[in-house]
mmCIF file of C-alpha atoms in Angstrom:
data_model
loop_
_atom_site.group_PDB
_atom_site.id
_atom_site.type_symbol
_atom_site.label_atom_id
_atom_site.label_comp_id
_atom_site.label_asym_id
_atom_site.label_seq_id
_atom_site.Cartn_x
_atom_site.Cartn_y
_atom_site.Cartn_z
ATOM 1 C CA UNK Z 270 90.249 48.833 99.292
ATOM 2 C CA UNK Z 271 89.231 47.279 96.088
ATOM 3 C CA UNK Z 272 90.354 47.825 92.656
ATOM 4 C CA UNK Z 273 86.799 48.971 91.533
ATOM 5 C CA UNK Z 274 87.011 51.711 93.757
ATOM 6 C CA UNK Z 275 90.424 53.439 92.737
ATOM 7 C CA UNK Z 276 90.018 52.851 89.261
ATOM 8 C CA UNK Z 277 87.086 53.738 86.862
ATOM 9 C CA UNK Z 278 86.807 52.497 83.373
ATOM 10 C CA UNK Z 279 88.417 54.351 80.554
ATOM 11 C CA UNK Z 280 86.635 53.190 77.553
ATOM 12 C CA UNK Z 281 82.955 54.177 76.784
ATOM 13 C CA UNK Z 282 80.904 51.440 75.704
ATOM 14 C CA UNK Z 283 80.305 51.140 72.026
ATOM 15 C CA UNK Z 284 77.095 52.804 70.946
ATOM 16 C CA UNK Z 285 74.713 50.188 69.576
ATOM 17 C CA UNK Z 286 73.401 51.107 66.141
ATOM 18 C CA UNK Z 287 69.497 51.807 66.016
ATOM 19 C CA UNK Z 288 68.021 48.631 64.654
ATOM 20 C CA UNK Z 289 65.699 48.926 61.800
ATOM 21 C CA UNK Z 290 63.031 46.424 61.144
ATOM 22 C CA UNK Z 291 63.902 44.255 58.305
ATOM 23 C CA UNK Z 292 66.857 46.631 57.775
ATOM 24 C CA UNK Z 293 64.503 49.275 56.222
ATOM 25 C CA UNK Z 294 66.224 52.670 55.277
ATOM 26 C CA UNK Z 295 64.707 55.528 53.041
ATOM 27 C CA UNK Z 296 68.468 56.807 52.632
ATOM 28 C CA UNK Z 297 69.006 55.726 48.979
ATOM 29 C CA UNK Z 298 65.596 56.669 47.884
ATOM 30 C CA UNK Z 299 64.982 60.183 48.861
ATOM 31 C CA UNK Z 300 62.614 62.857 47.562
ATOM 32 C CA UNK Z 301 60.241 62.395 44.830
ATOM 33 C CA UNK Z 302 62.029 58.977 43.910
ATOM 34 C CA UNK Z 303 60.229 56.680 46.796
ATOM 35 C CA UNK Z 304 56.733 57.866 46.029
ATOM 36 C CA UNK Z 305 57.122 57.497 42.225
ATOM 37 C CA UNK Z 306 58.314 54.144 42.789
ATOM 38 C CA UNK Z 307 55.926 53.008 45.327
ATOM 39 C CA UNK Z 308 53.222 54.243 42.889
ATOM 40 C CA UNK Z 309 55.002 52.478 39.875
ATOM 41 C CA UNK Z 310 54.533 49.304 41.865
ATOM 42 C CA UNK Z 311 50.995 49.588 43.055
ATOM 43 C CA UNK Z 312 50.015 50.539 39.265
ATOM 44 C CA UNK Z 313 51.814 47.434 37.994
ATOM 45 C CA UNK Z 314 50.106 45.090 40.421
ATOM 46 C CA UNK Z 315 46.767 46.747 39.663
ATOM 47 C CA UNK Z 316 47.590 46.010 36.150
ATOM 48 C CA UNK Z 317 48.174 42.436 36.765
ATOM 49 C CA UNK Z 318 45.072 42.128 38.740
ATOM 50 C CA UNK Z 319 43.140 43.476 35.972
ATOM 51 C CA UNK Z 320 44.435 41.360 33.457
ATOM 52 C CA UNK Z 321 43.858 38.296 35.351
ATOM 53 C CA UNK Z 322 39.782 39.306 35.672
ATOM 54 C CA UNK Z 323 39.603 38.918 31.965
ATOM 55 C CA UNK Z 324 37.961 35.313 31.549
ATOM 56 C CA UNK Z 325 37.385 35.341 27.685
ATOM 57 C CA UNK Z 326 39.269 36.776 24.694
ATOM 58 C CA UNK Z 327 38.933 36.293 21.193
ATOM 59 C CA UNK Z 328 42.764 37.392 20.031
ATOM 60 C CA UNK Z 329 44.761 36.803 23.251
ATOM 61 C CA UNK Z 330 48.139 37.729 21.716
ATOM 62 C CA UNK Z 331 47.672 41.246 23.104
ATOM 63 C CA UNK Z 332 46.557 40.312 26.456
ATOM 64 C CA UNK Z 333 49.441 37.706 26.785
ATOM 65 C CA UNK Z 334 52.007 40.488 26.025
ATOM 66 C CA UNK Z 335 50.390 43.003 28.325
ATOM 67 C CA UNK Z 336 50.542 40.135 31.055
ATOM 68 C CA UNK Z 337 54.171 39.673 30.536
ATOM 69 C CA UNK Z 338 54.973 43.570 30.492
ATOM 70 C CA UNK Z 339 52.701 44.178 33.587
ATOM 71 C CA UNK Z 340 54.251 41.384 35.551
ATOM 72 C CA UNK Z 341 57.861 42.028 34.787
ATOM 73 C CA UNK Z 342 56.976 45.743 35.619
ATOM 74 C CA UNK Z 343 55.734 44.672 38.807
ATOM 75 C CA UNK Z 344 58.791 42.426 39.794
ATOM 76 C CA UNK Z 345 61.448 44.624 38.590
ATOM 77 C CA UNK Z 346 59.793 47.737 40.358
ATOM 78 C CA UNK Z 347 59.353 45.595 43.640
ATOM 79 C CA UNK Z 348 62.779 44.368 43.576
ATOM 80 C CA UNK Z 349 64.245 48.099 42.918
ATOM 81 C CA UNK Z 350 62.375 48.907 46.129
ATOM 82 C CA UNK Z 351 63.731 46.137 47.866
ATOM 83 C CA UNK Z 352 67.563 46.526 46.833
ATOM 84 C CA UNK Z 353 67.228 50.429 47.448
ATOM 85 C CA UNK Z 354 65.321 50.172 50.612
ATOM 86 C CA UNK Z 355 67.126 47.549 52.530
ATOM 87 C CA UNK Z 356 70.448 46.546 53.653
ATOM 88 C CA UNK Z 357 70.803 44.959 50.299
ATOM 89 C CA UNK Z 358 72.343 48.302 48.768
ATOM 90 C CA UNK Z 359 75.317 48.414 51.335
ATOM 91 C CA UNK Z 360 75.775 44.390 51.125
ATOM 92 C CA UNK Z 361 76.046 44.435 47.176
ATOM 93 C CA UNK Z 362 78.032 47.955 47.054
ATOM 94 C CA UNK Z 363 76.926 50.969 45.108
ATOM 95 C CA UNK Z 364 79.029 49.874 41.953
ATOM 96 C CA UNK Z 365 77.389 46.602 41.489
ATOM 97 C CA UNK Z 366 73.772 47.803 42.121
ATOM 98 C CA UNK Z 367 74.467 50.578 39.418
ATOM 99 C CA UNK Z 368 75.826 48.266 37.017
ATOM 100 C CA UNK Z 369 72.890 46.036 37.270
#
């Protein structure tokens, strides 16, 4: 008789964690927060695009300020979505994310 027939494996194989594309998870932005942050990102991108359409202006100071704020809002809201909806939240840790 072979040993394989007498002895059975006593340990269960480890369950593999489900693989998420790009590490995406919605665990940290639940409820109204995810749609709100997505709408904020889309609207700020739309503001950047609308600002870039303007070709001529008489006093451009306000336009430049609008460009700066809309571009900053887009990049920051995109960064927030990336941190909260990927594995970066677990990588950095909740304390560091809240501090930033």
